[in-house]
Coordinates of C-alpha atoms in Angstrom, one line a residue:
Chain S
X605 CA 3.5 4.2 -50.7
X606 CA 1.9 5.4 -47.5
X607 CA 3.7 7.2 -44.7
X608 CA 3.6 4.4 -42.1
X609 CA 5.0 1.9 -44.6
X610 CA 7.7 4.4 -45.6
X611 CA 8.8 4.7 -42.0
X612 CA 8.6 1.0 -41.5
X613 CA 10.8 0.2 -44.6
X614 CA 13.3 2.9 -43.5
X615 CA 13.4 1.7 -39.9
X616 CA 13.9 -2.0 -41.1
X617 CA 16.9 -1.1 -43.3
X618 CA 18.4 1.0 -40.5
X619 CA 18.0 -2.0 -38.1
X620 CA 19.9 -4.3 -40.5
X621 CA 23.0 -2.2 -39.9
X622 CA 22.6 -1.5 -36.3
X623 CA 26.1 -0.5 -35.4
X624 CA 26.5 1.6 -38.5
X625 CA 23.2 3.4 -37.8
X626 CA 24.2 4.1 -34.2
X627 CA 27.6 5.4 -35.1
X628 CA 26.1 7.7 -37.7
X629 CA 23.6 8.9 -35.2
X630 CA 26.4 9.5 -32.7
X631 CA 27.6 12.5 -34.8
X632 CA 24.2 14.1 -34.5
X633 CA 23.8 13.1 -30.8
X634 CA 27.1 14.8 -30.0
X635 CA 26.3 17.9 -32.1
X636 CA 22.8 18.4 -30.6
X637 CA 24.1 17.6 -27.1
X638 CA 26.9 20.1 -27.5
X639 CA 24.6 22.9 -28.7
X640 CA 22.3 22.3 -25.7
X641 CA 25.2 22.0 -23.2
X642 CA 27.2 25.0 -24.4
X643 CA 24.1 27.3 -24.7
X644 CA 23.1 26.2 -21.2
X645 CA 26.6 27.2 -20.0
X646 CA 26.3 30.6 -21.6
X647 CA 22.8 31.1 -20.3
X648 CA 23.8 29.9 -16.9
X649 CA 26.6 32.5 -16.9
X650 CA 24.1 35.2 -17.9
X651 CA 21.7 34.3 -15.2
X652 CA 24.5 34.2 -12.6
X653 CA 25.8 37.6 -13.6
X654 CA 22.4 39.1 -13.7
X655 CA 21.8 37.7 -10.2
X656 CA 25.1 39.2 -9.0
X657 CA 24.4 42.6 -10.5
X658 CA 20.9 42.4 -9.3
X659 CA 22.0 41.9 -5.7
X660 CA 23.9 45.2 -5.8
X661 CA 20.6 47.1 -5.7
X662 CA 19.4 49.3 -8.5
X663 CA 20.7 52.6 -7.0
X664 CA 24.3 52.2 -8.0
X665 CA 26.1 54.3 -10.6
X666 CA 29.7 53.7 -11.9
X667 CA 31.8 56.5 -13.5
X668 CA 34.5 55.2 -15.8
X669 CA 37.1 57.2 -17.7
X670 CA 36.6 57.5 -21.5
X671 CA 33.4 58.0 -23.5
X672 CA 31.9 54.7 -24.5
X673 CA 28.8 54.5 -26.6
X674 CA 26.3 52.0 -25.3
X675 CA 26.3 50.2 -28.6
X676 CA 30.1 50.1 -28.8
X677 CA 30.7 47.5 -26.2
X678 CA 32.8 47.9 -23.1
X679 CA 35.4 50.4 -22.1
X680 CA 38.7 48.7 -22.4
X681 CA 40.7 51.2 -20.3
X682 CA 43.5 51.6 -22.9
X683 CA 42.5 54.8 -24.6
X684 CA 44.3 58.0 -23.9
X685 CA 41.6 59.9 -22.1
X686 CA 41.6 62.3 -19.2
X687 CA 41.8 60.4 -16.0
X688 CA 39.3 60.5 -13.2
X689 CA 40.9 61.3 -9.9
X690 CA 40.5 60.7 -6.3
X691 CA 39.8 64.4 -5.8
X692 CA 37.0 64.3 -8.3
X693 CA 35.4 61.5 -6.3
X694 CA 35.7 63.5 -3.1
X695 CA 34.3 66.5 -4.9
X696 CA 31.3 64.6 -6.2
X697 CA 30.6 63.2 -2.8
X698 CA 30.6 66.7 -1.4
X699 CA 28.7 68.5 -4.2
X700 CA 26.2 66.0 -5.6
X701 CA 23.0 66.3 -3.6
X702 CA 21.5 63.0 -4.8
X703 CA 24.6 60.9 -3.9
X704 CA 25.0 59.1 -0.7
X705 CA 28.5 57.8 -1.2
X706 CA 31.2 58.1 -3.9
X707 CA 33.9 55.4 -3.7
X708 CA 37.1 56.0 -5.6
X709 CA 38.2 52.6 -6.8
X710 CA 41.7 51.6 -7.9
X711 CA 42.4 48.2 -9.2
X712 CA 45.8 46.7 -9.9
X713 CA 47.8 43.5 -9.4
X714 CA 50.7 43.0 -7.1
X715 CA 52.6 40.4 -5.1
X716 CA 51.5 39.9 -1.5
X717 CA 54.0 38.1 0.8
X718 CA 53.8 36.6 4.2
X719 CA 56.6 34.6 5.9
X720 CA 58.1 33.3 2.6
X721 CA 54.8 32.6 0.9
X722 CA 53.6 34.9 -1.8
X723 CA 50.9 35.3 -4.3
X724 CA 50.2 37.6 -7.3
X725 CA 46.7 38.9 -6.7
X726 CA 44.3 41.7 -7.4
X727 CA 44.7 44.7 -5.1
X728 CA 41.6 46.9 -4.9
X729 CA 41.8 50.3 -3.3
X730 CA 38.5 51.3 -1.8
X731 CA 36.9 53.5 0.9
X732 CA 34.6 52.5 3.7
X733 CA 31.2 52.5 2.0
X734 CA 32.4 50.2 -0.8
X735 CA 31.7 47.0 1.2
X736 CA 28.1 48.1 1.9
X737 CA 27.5 49.2 -1.7
X738 CA 28.9 46.0 -3.3
X739 CA 27.2 43.9 -0.6
X740 CA 30.4 42.4 0.6
X741 CA 30.3 40.7 4.0
X742 CA 33.2 40.5 6.5
X743 CA 34.2 37.1 7.8
X744 CA 36.3 38.2 10.7
X745 CA 37.8 41.6 11.8
X746 CA 36.7 44.8 10.1
X747 CA 36.7 46.5 6.7
X748 CA 38.5 49.5 5.5
X749 CA 37.3 52.6 7.4
X750 CA 37.2 56.2 6.5
X751 CA 39.9 57.1 9.0
X752 CA 42.2 54.4 7.4
X753 CA 41.7 56.2 4.1
X754 CA 42.1 59.7 5.5
X755 CA 45.4 58.8 7.2
X756 CA 46.7 56.6 4.4
X757 CA 47.0 53.7 6.7
X758 CA 48.7 50.5 5.5
X759 CA 46.0 48.1 6.4
X760 CA 44.4 45.4 4.3
X761 CA 41.4 43.1 4.1
X762 CA 42.1 39.7 2.6
X763 CA 39.9 37.5 0.5
X764 CA 39.5 33.9 1.6
X765 CA 41.8 32.5 -1.1
X766 CA 44.6 34.9 -0.5
X767 CA 44.5 34.2 3.2
X768 CA 44.5 30.4 2.7
X769 CA 47.3 30.6 0.2
X770 CA 49.8 32.7 2.1
X771 CA 48.8 32.2 5.8
X772 CA 47.1 28.8 6.0
X773 CA 45.5 28.4 9.4
X774 CA 47.6 31.0 11.2
X775 CA 45.7 33.8 13.0
X776 CA 45.5 36.5 10.3
X777 CA 44.3 39.5 12.4
X778 CA 47.2 41.8 13.2
X779 CA 49.6 39.9 11.0
X780 CA 51.9 42.0 8.8
X781 CA 52.1 41.2 5.1
X782 CA 54.2 42.8 2.3
X783 CA 52.4 44.3 -0.6
X784 CA 54.8 45.8 -3.1
X785 CA 57.5 47.5 -1.1
X786 CA 55.3 48.3 1.9
X787 CA 54.2 46.5 5.0
X788 CA 50.4 46.2 5.6
X789 CA 48.6 45.1 8.7
X790 CA 45.8 42.6 8.2
X791 CA 42.6 44.0 9.8
X792 CA 39.9 41.7 8.4
X793 CA 39.1 38.6 6.3
X794 CA 36.2 38.6 3.8
X795 CA 33.4 36.2 4.1
X796 CA 33.5 33.4 1.5
X797 CA 32.0 34.4 -1.9
X798 CA 33.1 31.4 -3.9
X799 CA 33.7 30.9 -7.6
X800 CA 31.7 32.7 -10.2
X801 CA 32.0 31.8 -13.8
X802 CA 35.5 30.3 -13.3
X803 CA 36.7 33.4 -11.5
X804 CA 37.7 33.2 -7.9
X805 CA 36.2 36.3 -6.4
X806 CA 37.9 35.5 -3.1
X807 CA 41.3 36.0 -4.7
X808 CA 41.5 39.7 -3.9
X809 CA 43.0 42.1 -1.3
X810 CA 41.3 45.4 -0.3
X811 CA 43.4 48.4 0.9
X812 CA 42.5 52.0 1.4
X813 CA 42.3 53.9 -1.9
X814 CA 44.8 56.4 -0.7
X815 CA 47.3 53.6 0.1
X816 CA 46.7 52.1 -3.3
X817 CA 47.5 55.4 -5.0
X818 CA 50.9 55.2 -3.3
X819 CA 51.3 51.5 -4.1
X820 CA 50.6 52.0 -7.8
X821 CA 52.0 55.5 -7.8
X822 CA 48.9 57.0 -9.6
X823 CA 45.8 59.0 -8.9
X824 CA 44.0 57.5 -11.9
X825 CA 40.9 55.8 -10.7
X826 CA 39.6 52.5 -12.2
X827 CA 36.1 53.9 -11.5
X828 CA 34.0 55.8 -9.0
X829 CA 31.3 53.6 -7.6
X830 CA 28.4 55.7 -6.4
X831 CA 25.4 55.0 -4.3
X832 CA 22.4 57.2 -5.1
X833 CA 20.1 58.2 -2.3
X834 CA 17.2 56.2 -3.7
X835 CA 16.3 54.4 -6.9
X836 CA 14.0 57.2 -8.1
X837 CA 16.9 59.6 -8.0
X838 CA 19.2 57.6 -10.3
X839 CA 18.4 59.6 -13.4
X840 CA 18.7 62.9 -11.6
X841 CA 22.0 61.8 -10.0
X842 CA 23.4 60.8 -13.3
X843 CA 22.6 64.3 -14.8
X844 CA 24.0 66.0 -11.7
X845 CA 27.3 64.1 -11.8
X846 CA 27.6 64.6 -15.5
X847 CA 27.3 68.4 -15.1
X848 CA 29.9 68.4 -12.3
X849 CA 32.4 66.3 -14.2
X850 CA 32.0 68.1 -17.5
X851 CA 32.8 71.3 -15.8
X852 CA 35.9 69.9 -14.3
X853 CA 36.9 68.2 -17.6
X854 CA 37.1 71.5 -19.6
X855 CA 33.6 71.0 -20.9
X856 CA 34.4 67.6 -22.5
X857 CA 32.4 64.5 -21.8
X858 CA 35.3 62.1 -21.7
X859 CA 33.8 59.7 -19.1
X860 CA 30.9 57.4 -18.9
X861 CA 28.3 57.0 -16.2
X862 CA 26.8 53.6 -16.2
X863 CA 23.7 52.7 -14.2
X864 CA 23.0 49.2 -13.1
X865 CA 20.6 48.6 -16.1
X866 CA 23.4 49.7 -18.5
X867 CA 25.9 47.5 -16.9
X868 CA 23.5 44.6 -17.3
X869 CA 23.0 45.6 -20.9
X870 CA 26.7 45.7 -21.5
X871 CA 27.2 42.4 -19.8
X872 CA 24.2 41.0 -21.7
X873 CA 25.8 42.0 -25.0
X874 CA 29.1 40.2 -24.1
X875 CA 27.2 37.1 -23.0
X876 CA 25.2 37.1 -26.2
X877 CA 28.4 37.0 -28.1
X878 CA 29.8 34.3 -25.9
X879 CA 26.6 32.2 -26.2
X880 CA 26.6 32.7 -30.0
X881 CA 30.3 31.7 -30.3
X882 CA 29.6 28.6 -28.2
X883 CA 26.5 27.7 -30.2
X884 CA 28.4 28.3 -33.4
X885 CA 31.2 25.9 -32.4
X886 CA 28.6 23.3 -31.5
X887 CA 26.8 23.8 -34.7
X888 CA 29.9 22.9 -36.6
X889 CA 29.9 19.5 -34.9
X890 CA 26.3 19.2 -35.9
X891 CA 27.2 19.9 -39.5
X892 CA 30.0 17.3 -39.3
X893 CA 27.4 14.9 -38.1
X894 CA 25.3 15.7 -41.1
X895 CA 28.2 15.0 -43.4
X896 CA 28.5 11.6 -41.6
X897 CA 24.9 10.9 -42.5
X898 CA 25.4 11.8 -46.1
X899 CA 28.5 9.6 -46.3
X900 CA 26.7 6.6 -44.8
X901 CA 23.6 7.2 -47.0
X902 CA 25.8 7.2 -50.1
X903 CA 27.3 3.9 -49.0
X904 CA 23.9 2.6 -48.3
X905 CA 22.5 3.7 -51.7
X906 CA 25.4 2.0 -53.5
X907 CA 25.0 -1.2 -51.5
X908 CA 21.4 -1.4 -52.3
X909 CA 21.7 -0.5 -56.0
X910 CA 20.1 -3.9 -56.9
X911 CA 17.3 -3.4 -54.5
X912 CA 16.6 0.0 -56.1
X913 CA 16.5 -1.8 -59.5
X914 CA 14.1 -4.4 -58.2
X915 CA 11.8 -1.8 -56.6
X916 CA 11.7 0.2 -59.8
X917 CA 11.0 -2.9 -61.9
X918 CA 7.9 -3.7 -59.8
X919 CA 6.7 -0.2 -60.1
X920 CA 8.4 2.2 -57.7
X921 CA 8.5 5.7 -59.1
X922 CA 11.5 8.0 -58.6
X923 CA 9.7 9.7 -55.9
X924 CA 9.1 6.5 -54.0
X925 CA 12.8 5.7 -53.9
X926 CA 13.7 9.3 -53.1
X927 CA 11.3 9.3 -50.1
X928 CA 12.5 5.9 -48.9
X929 CA 16.1 7.0 -48.6
X930 CA 15.2 10.5 -47.4
X931 CA 13.1 8.9 -44.7
X932 CA 16.2 6.9 -43.6
X933 CA 18.4 9.9 -43.2
X934 CA 15.6 11.9 -41.5
X935 CA 15.0 9.0 -39.0
X936 CA 18.8 8.8 -38.4
X937 CA 19.0 12.5 -37.7
X938 CA 15.8 12.8 -35.7
X939 CA 16.7 9.8 -33.6
X940 CA 20.1 11.4 -33.1
X941 CA 18.5 14.6 -32.3
X942 CA 16.4 13.0 -29.6
X943 CA 19.5 11.3 -28.2
X944 CA 21.3 14.6 -28.3
X945 CA 18.6 16.3 -26.4
X946 CA 18.8 13.6 -23.7
X947 CA 22.6 13.9 -23.6
X948 CA 22.6 17.6 -23.6
X949 CA 20.1 17.9 -20.8
X950 CA 21.8 15.2 -18.8
X951 CA 25.2 16.8 -19.1
X952 CA 23.9 20.3 -18.3
X953 CA 22.1 19.0 -15.2
X954 CA 25.1 16.9 -14.2
X955 CA 27.5 19.7 -14.5
X956 CA 25.3 22.0 -12.4
X957 CA 25.2 19.3 -9.7
X958 CA 29.0 18.6 -9.8
X959 CA 30.5 22.1 -10.1
X960 CA 29.2 25.2 -8.3
X961 CA 31.0 27.5 -10.7
X962 CA 29.2 26.2 -13.8
X963 CA 25.6 27.2 -13.1
X964 CA 24.2 25.8 -16.4
X965 CA 20.7 26.8 -17.4
X966 CA 18.8 24.9 -20.0
X967 CA 16.7 27.0 -22.2
X968 CA 13.7 25.5 -24.1
X969 CA 14.7 27.5 -27.3
X970 CA 18.1 25.9 -27.5
X971 CA 16.6 22.5 -27.2
X972 CA 14.0 23.3 -29.8
X973 CA 16.5 24.9 -32.2
X974 CA 19.1 22.1 -31.8
X975 CA 16.4 19.5 -32.4
X976 CA 14.8 21.3 -35.4
X977 CA 18.3 21.9 -36.9
X978 CA 19.1 18.2 -36.6
X979 CA 16.0 17.3 -38.5
X980 CA 16.9 19.9 -41.1
X981 CA 20.4 18.4 -41.4
X982 CA 18.8 15.0 -42.1
X983 CA 16.9 16.5 -45.0
X984 CA 19.7 18.6 -46.3
X985 CA 22.4 15.9 -46.2
X986 CA 19.9 13.2 -47.2
X987 CA 18.6 14.8 -50.3
X988 CA 21.7 14.2 -52.4
X989 CA 22.1 10.5 -51.8
X990 CA 18.3 9.9 -52.0
X991 CA 18.1 11.8 -55.3
X992 CA 21.0 9.8 -56.6
X993 CA 19.2 6.6 -55.7
X994 CA 16.0 7.7 -57.3
X995 CA 17.6 8.5 -60.6
X996 CA 19.2 5.1 -61.1
X997 CA 18.3 3.4 -64.4
X998 CA 16.4 0.3 -63.5
X999 CA 18.2 -1.9 -66.1
X1000 CA 21.7 -0.8 -64.9
X1001 CA 20.6 -1.2 -61.3
X1002 CA 19.3 -4.7 -61.8
X1003 CA 22.5 -5.8 -63.4
X1004 CA 24.6 -4.3 -60.6
X1005 CA 26.6 -6.9 -58.7
Chain J
X558 CA -1.8 -6.7 -77.0
X559 CA 1.9 -6.2 -77.7
X560 CA 2.6 -4.6 -81.0
X561 CA 6.2 -3.8 -81.9
X562 CA 6.9 -2.0 -85.3
X563 CA 10.4 -1.6 -86.6
X564 CA 11.9 -1.3 -83.2
X565 CA 15.6 -0.3 -82.9
X566 CA 17.7 0.2 -79.8
X567 CA 21.2 1.7 -79.8
X568 CA 23.6 2.2 -77.0
X569 CA 26.2 4.9 -77.0
X570 CA 29.4 3.3 -75.7
X571 CA 32.9 4.8 -75.3
X572 CA 33.8 3.0 -78.5
X573 CA 30.9 4.4 -80.5
X574 CA 27.3 3.7 -81.1
X575 CA 26.2 0.0 -80.9
X576 CA 22.9 -1.0 -82.5
X577 CA 21.6 -3.9 -80.4
X578 CA 18.2 -4.2 -82.1
X579 CA 17.9 -3.5 -85.8
X580 CA 14.3 -3.2 -86.6
X581 CA 12.1 -5.8 -84.9
X582 CA 8.4 -6.0 -85.7
X583 CA 6.1 -8.5 -84.0
X584 CA 2.7 -8.9 -82.4
X585 CA 1.8 -10.9 -79.4
X586 CA -1.8 -11.7 -78.6
X587 CA -3.4 -12.0 -75.2
X588 CA -3.0 -15.4 -73.7
X589 CA 0.0 -16.5 -75.8
X590 CA 3.0 -18.3 -74.3
X591 CA 6.1 -17.3 -76.2
X592 CA 9.8 -18.1 -76.0
X593 CA 12.5 -15.8 -77.2
X594 CA 15.7 -17.7 -78.2
X595 CA 19.0 -16.4 -79.1
X596 CA 22.7 -16.6 -78.2
X597 CA 24.2 -14.3 -75.7
X598 CA 24.5 -10.8 -77.1
X599 CA 21.8 -11.4 -79.7
X600 CA 19.7 -8.7 -78.2
X601 CA 17.0 -10.9 -76.7
X602 CA 17.3 -9.5 -73.2
X603 CA 17.2 -5.9 -74.6
X604 CA 14.0 -6.8 -76.4
X605 CA 12.6 -8.2 -73.2
X606 CA 13.5 -5.0 -71.3
X607 CA 11.8 -3.0 -74.0
X608 CA 8.6 -5.1 -73.8
X609 CA 8.8 -4.8 -70.0
X610 CA 8.9 -1.0 -70.2
X611 CA 12.2 -0.9 -68.3
X612 CA 13.6 0.9 -71.3
X613 CA 12.4 2.9 -74.3
X614 CA 13.3 2.1 -78.0
X615 CA 15.6 4.4 -79.9
X616 CA 13.1 4.3 -82.8
X617 CA 10.0 2.4 -83.8
X618 CA 6.7 2.1 -82.2
X619 CA 5.6 0.0 -79.2
X620 CA 1.9 -0.4 -78.3
X621 CA 1.0 -2.2 -75.1
X622 CA -2.7 -2.6 -74.6
X623 CA -3.1 0.3 -77.1
X624 CA -0.8 2.6 -75.1
X625 CA 2.0 4.1 -77.0
X626 CA 5.0 3.4 -74.7
X627 CA 7.5 5.5 -76.6
X628 CA 6.0 8.7 -75.4
X629 CA 5.7 7.9 -71.7
X630 CA 7.8 9.5 -69.0
X631 CA 9.9 7.5 -66.5
X632 CA 7.3 7.6 -63.9
X633 CA 4.5 6.7 -66.3
X634 CA 6.6 3.7 -67.3
X635 CA 7.0 2.8 -63.6
X636 CA 3.2 2.8 -63.4
X637 CA 2.8 0.6 -66.4
X638 CA 5.4 -1.9 -65.0
X639 CA 3.5 -1.9 -61.8
X640 CA 0.0 -2.5 -63.3
X641 CA 0.7 -4.5 -66.5
X642 CA 4.0 -6.3 -66.2
X643 CA 5.3 -9.1 -63.9
X644 CA 9.0 -9.8 -64.0
X645 CA 10.8 -13.1 -63.3
X646 CA 14.6 -12.9 -63.4
X647 CA 17.3 -15.5 -63.8
X648 CA 18.8 -14.5 -60.5
X649 CA 15.4 -14.3 -58.8
X650 CA 16.1 -10.7 -57.6
X651 CA 14.4 -10.9 -54.3
X652 CA 15.3 -8.2 -51.8
X653 CA 17.5 -10.1 -49.3
X654 CA 16.4 -8.1 -46.3
X655 CA 12.8 -8.8 -46.8
X656 CA 10.9 -12.0 -45.9
X657 CA 9.3 -14.0 -48.8
X658 CA 5.8 -12.5 -48.1
X659 CA 7.2 -9.0 -48.0
X660 CA 8.9 -9.5 -51.3
X661 CA 5.6 -10.8 -52.8
X662 CA 3.8 -7.7 -51.4
X663 CA 6.2 -5.3 -53.1
X664 CA 4.2 -4.5 -56.3
X665 CA 1.1 -3.9 -54.2
X666 CA 3.1 -1.4 -52.0
X667 CA 3.7 0.8 -55.0
X668 CA 0.1 0.3 -56.2
X669 CA -1.0 2.0 -53.0
X670 CA -2.8 -1.0 -51.5
X671 CA -3.0 -1.0 -47.7
X672 CA -1.1 -3.3 -45.4
X673 CA -3.8 -5.8 -44.4
X674 CA -5.0 -6.3 -47.9
X675 CA -1.4 -6.6 -49.2
X676 CA -0.7 -9.3 -46.7
X677 CA -3.8 -11.4 -47.5
X678 CA -3.2 -11.2 -51.2
X679 CA 0.5 -12.0 -50.9
X680 CA -0.4 -15.1 -48.8
X681 CA -2.9 -16.1 -51.5
X682 CA -0.3 -16.0 -54.2
X683 CA 2.4 -17.7 -52.1
X684 CA -0.2 -20.5 -51.6
X685 CA -0.7 -20.6 -55.4
X686 CA 3.0 -21.3 -55.9
X687 CA 3.0 -23.8 -53.1
X688 CA 4.9 -21.8 -50.5
X689 CA 2.2 -20.9 -48.0
X690 CA 4.4 -22.3 -45.2
X691 CA 7.4 -20.3 -46.1
X692 CA 6.1 -16.7 -46.0
X693 CA 8.2 -15.5 -43.1
X694 CA 11.4 -17.1 -44.3
X695 CA 14.1 -14.8 -45.7
X696 CA 15.3 -15.4 -49.3
X697 CA 18.6 -16.8 -48.0
X698 CA 16.7 -19.6 -46.1
X699 CA 15.0 -20.7 -49.3
X700 CA 16.2 -23.0 -52.1
X701 CA 16.7 -21.6 -55.6
X702 CA 13.5 -23.2 -56.8
X703 CA 11.6 -21.8 -53.8
X704 CA 13.1 -18.3 -54.4
X705 CA 12.0 -18.4 -58.0
X706 CA 8.5 -19.4 -57.0
X707 CA 8.4 -16.4 -54.6
X708 CA 9.5 -14.3 -57.6
X709 CA 6.7 -15.8 -59.7
X710 CA 4.2 -15.0 -56.9
X711 CA 5.5 -11.4 -56.9
X712 CA 5.1 -11.2 -60.7
X713 CA 1.6 -12.5 -60.6
X714 CA 0.2 -10.5 -57.6
X715 CA -0.9 -7.4 -59.4
X716 CA -2.7 -9.4 -62.0
X717 CA -0.4 -8.1 -64.9
X718 CA -1.2 -8.3 -68.6
X719 CA 2.1 -10.0 -69.3
X720 CA 4.6 -12.1 -67.4
X721 CA 8.1 -11.5 -68.6
X722 CA 10.7 -14.1 -67.6
X723 CA 14.4 -13.7 -68.4
X724 CA 16.1 -17.1 -68.3
X725 CA 13.9 -18.1 -65.3
X726 CA 15.5 -21.6 -65.2
X727 CA 19.1 -20.4 -65.8
X728 CA 20.2 -20.7 -62.2
X729 CA 18.3 -23.9 -61.4
X730 CA 19.0 -27.6 -62.0
X731 CA 16.9 -29.2 -64.7
X732 CA 14.4 -30.9 -62.4
X733 CA 13.7 -27.6 -60.5
X734 CA 13.7 -25.7 -63.8
X735 CA 11.0 -28.0 -65.2
X736 CA 8.9 -27.4 -62.0
X737 CA 9.2 -23.7 -62.7
X738 CA 8.2 -24.2 -66.4
X739 CA 5.2 -26.3 -65.2
X740 CA 4.1 -23.4 -63.0
X741 CA 4.3 -21.1 -66.0
X742 CA 2.3 -23.6 -68.0
X743 CA -0.3 -23.7 -65.3
X744 CA -0.7 -19.9 -65.1
X745 CA -0.8 -19.8 -68.9
X746 CA -3.7 -22.2 -68.8
X747 CA -5.5 -19.7 -66.5
X748 CA -5.1 -17.1 -69.2
X749 CA -1.9 -15.3 -68.6
X750 CA 0.3 -14.0 -71.4
X751 CA 3.9 -15.2 -70.9
X752 CA 7.0 -14.1 -72.7
X753 CA 10.1 -16.1 -71.7
X754 CA 13.7 -15.6 -72.8
X755 CA 15.8 -18.7 -72.8
X756 CA 18.7 -20.2 -74.6
X757 CA 17.8 -23.8 -73.8
X758 CA 15.9 -25.5 -76.6
X759 CA 13.9 -28.0 -74.6
X760 CA 12.7 -25.2 -72.4
X761 CA 11.8 -23.0 -75.3
X762 CA 9.9 -25.8 -77.1
X763 CA 7.4 -26.0 -74.3
X764 CA 6.0 -22.6 -75.3
X765 CA 3.5 -22.1 -78.1
X766 CA 5.7 -20.0 -80.3
X767 CA 9.4 -19.5 -80.5
X768 CA 10.9 -16.2 -81.6
X769 CA 14.5 -16.4 -82.6
X770 CA 16.7 -13.3 -82.4
X771 CA 20.2 -13.2 -84.0
X772 CA 22.4 -10.1 -84.1
X773 CA 19.4 -7.8 -83.3
X774 CA 17.3 -9.2 -86.1
X775 CA 14.4 -11.5 -85.9
X776 CA 15.0 -14.9 -87.6
X777 CA 11.8 -16.6 -86.9
X778 CA 8.5 -16.4 -85.1
X779 CA 8.0 -12.7 -85.7
X780 CA 4.6 -12.2 -87.1

């Protein structure tokens, strides 16, 4: 039997049970659509993060406590290691020739209150150059200044969300808010940054590092964010800082200096895992769809037992029957795969239009893999029913009622 | 053309082995029109299935056109059925999803004949059984007699060596049944070999020779 006729016969029998065929295909449509959609979400997140990190400029280094190998994933901040202190940051800034700024950063959470309204938010202790290094723009007022830091001033810069939540439309500049047990004067409001990957990066309050040390009663830094004089000096700066810190840490390298490339690599690794998990979940639904095909093909083979007998009586070989039923399951899965590609691409594009914080990015490889996998599923889950059909004894099949 | 020597056929059932055919020997020459008679359970349908290469004998030898059927594989049997055998069944056995002409085309499909030629030939044979106007009808839209004529066209289309008919009139009224027998007679006159199983005497007597089977043994007409 020639290929065109095989496809025609398969198509005809699928058309006889339209609803059943469509429902069976739906399993594959959803599976393929889910793979494409979820991978596009993962890839969109990756692109967004790369973009954000890229905007920082390539001459940034971050020193974090604890030694993390680049293969081992991210530093979790829980291990008992020697802390990095405010004084060390100041020391580096003074001593390291290749460094323009060294910002000691402390991160914690605390309640911030204003006239009966309060919010639990991130409190970030920074010094003046931080805003420039991280490319953060002021909306109104000013940022944290060096003199604020030096004189441990209780001043704060609010992110948009915090301002909206606790102050509403009231004039924020000069207002006094409570953070922890202390009163802080609001000196500025950040420009809007928006949502990124579901995180509200406007839900943050900046205060001088020195004040945050008092607030959280610690001199343990979250990190030191460094700006190198120029991109070419990054490697030299790294070496220089390493030498300085090792000397201060009793000759032990219990800290990690990450360049921007390394931060991207670490994030990339996390995102790879995230994308793989998402794709894995979607693949499960694709396999469930395949089982649906197998189920319906088994029903179809049983229903058409007599037809198989007739075809064999007039000369169909086992292979002819096998191919006929296999063609049906492949057509089901490939048609479902095409539908799934359409659905996945439509949903990814739609999500991007509807939600700023879900910057989906469709990759050709996810479309290709999802589609190819759907075709493979048609073959894999179609073989058993088709083989079963092909092995029917013609006499028994002809007698089947 | 058909030579059966000492054919037996046993089935293994849960209750033990049942010997349905107990040593049948007969010879059928090209162009003969033969009836096989016997009561239900006599083994006549099993014999027809063996001659039709739908099944293989347990023992004995079967030569069809000098080909030893016993030794062939399932796929080789399928090829023999396609090229040398045309079946007509009591319950017509048309594929309900396919139009009359598509049903007639079926053997040609498995013979590897291309679409255009298949269609022309199928039309020619539908015309031969007087159904040239009904080609696009589905089996459910045809009367029993018409369905059986479609089945005969299908049996004839690959120009087989033998036409095997298993109670071809069993589901038809006597007038329509006679029309079907008349078609058989006509194709027999054109040279076809026909073997027909029936339990109705007046149908059987219209053939040239009657073979009688009882309890798996030949009681007459086997030579």
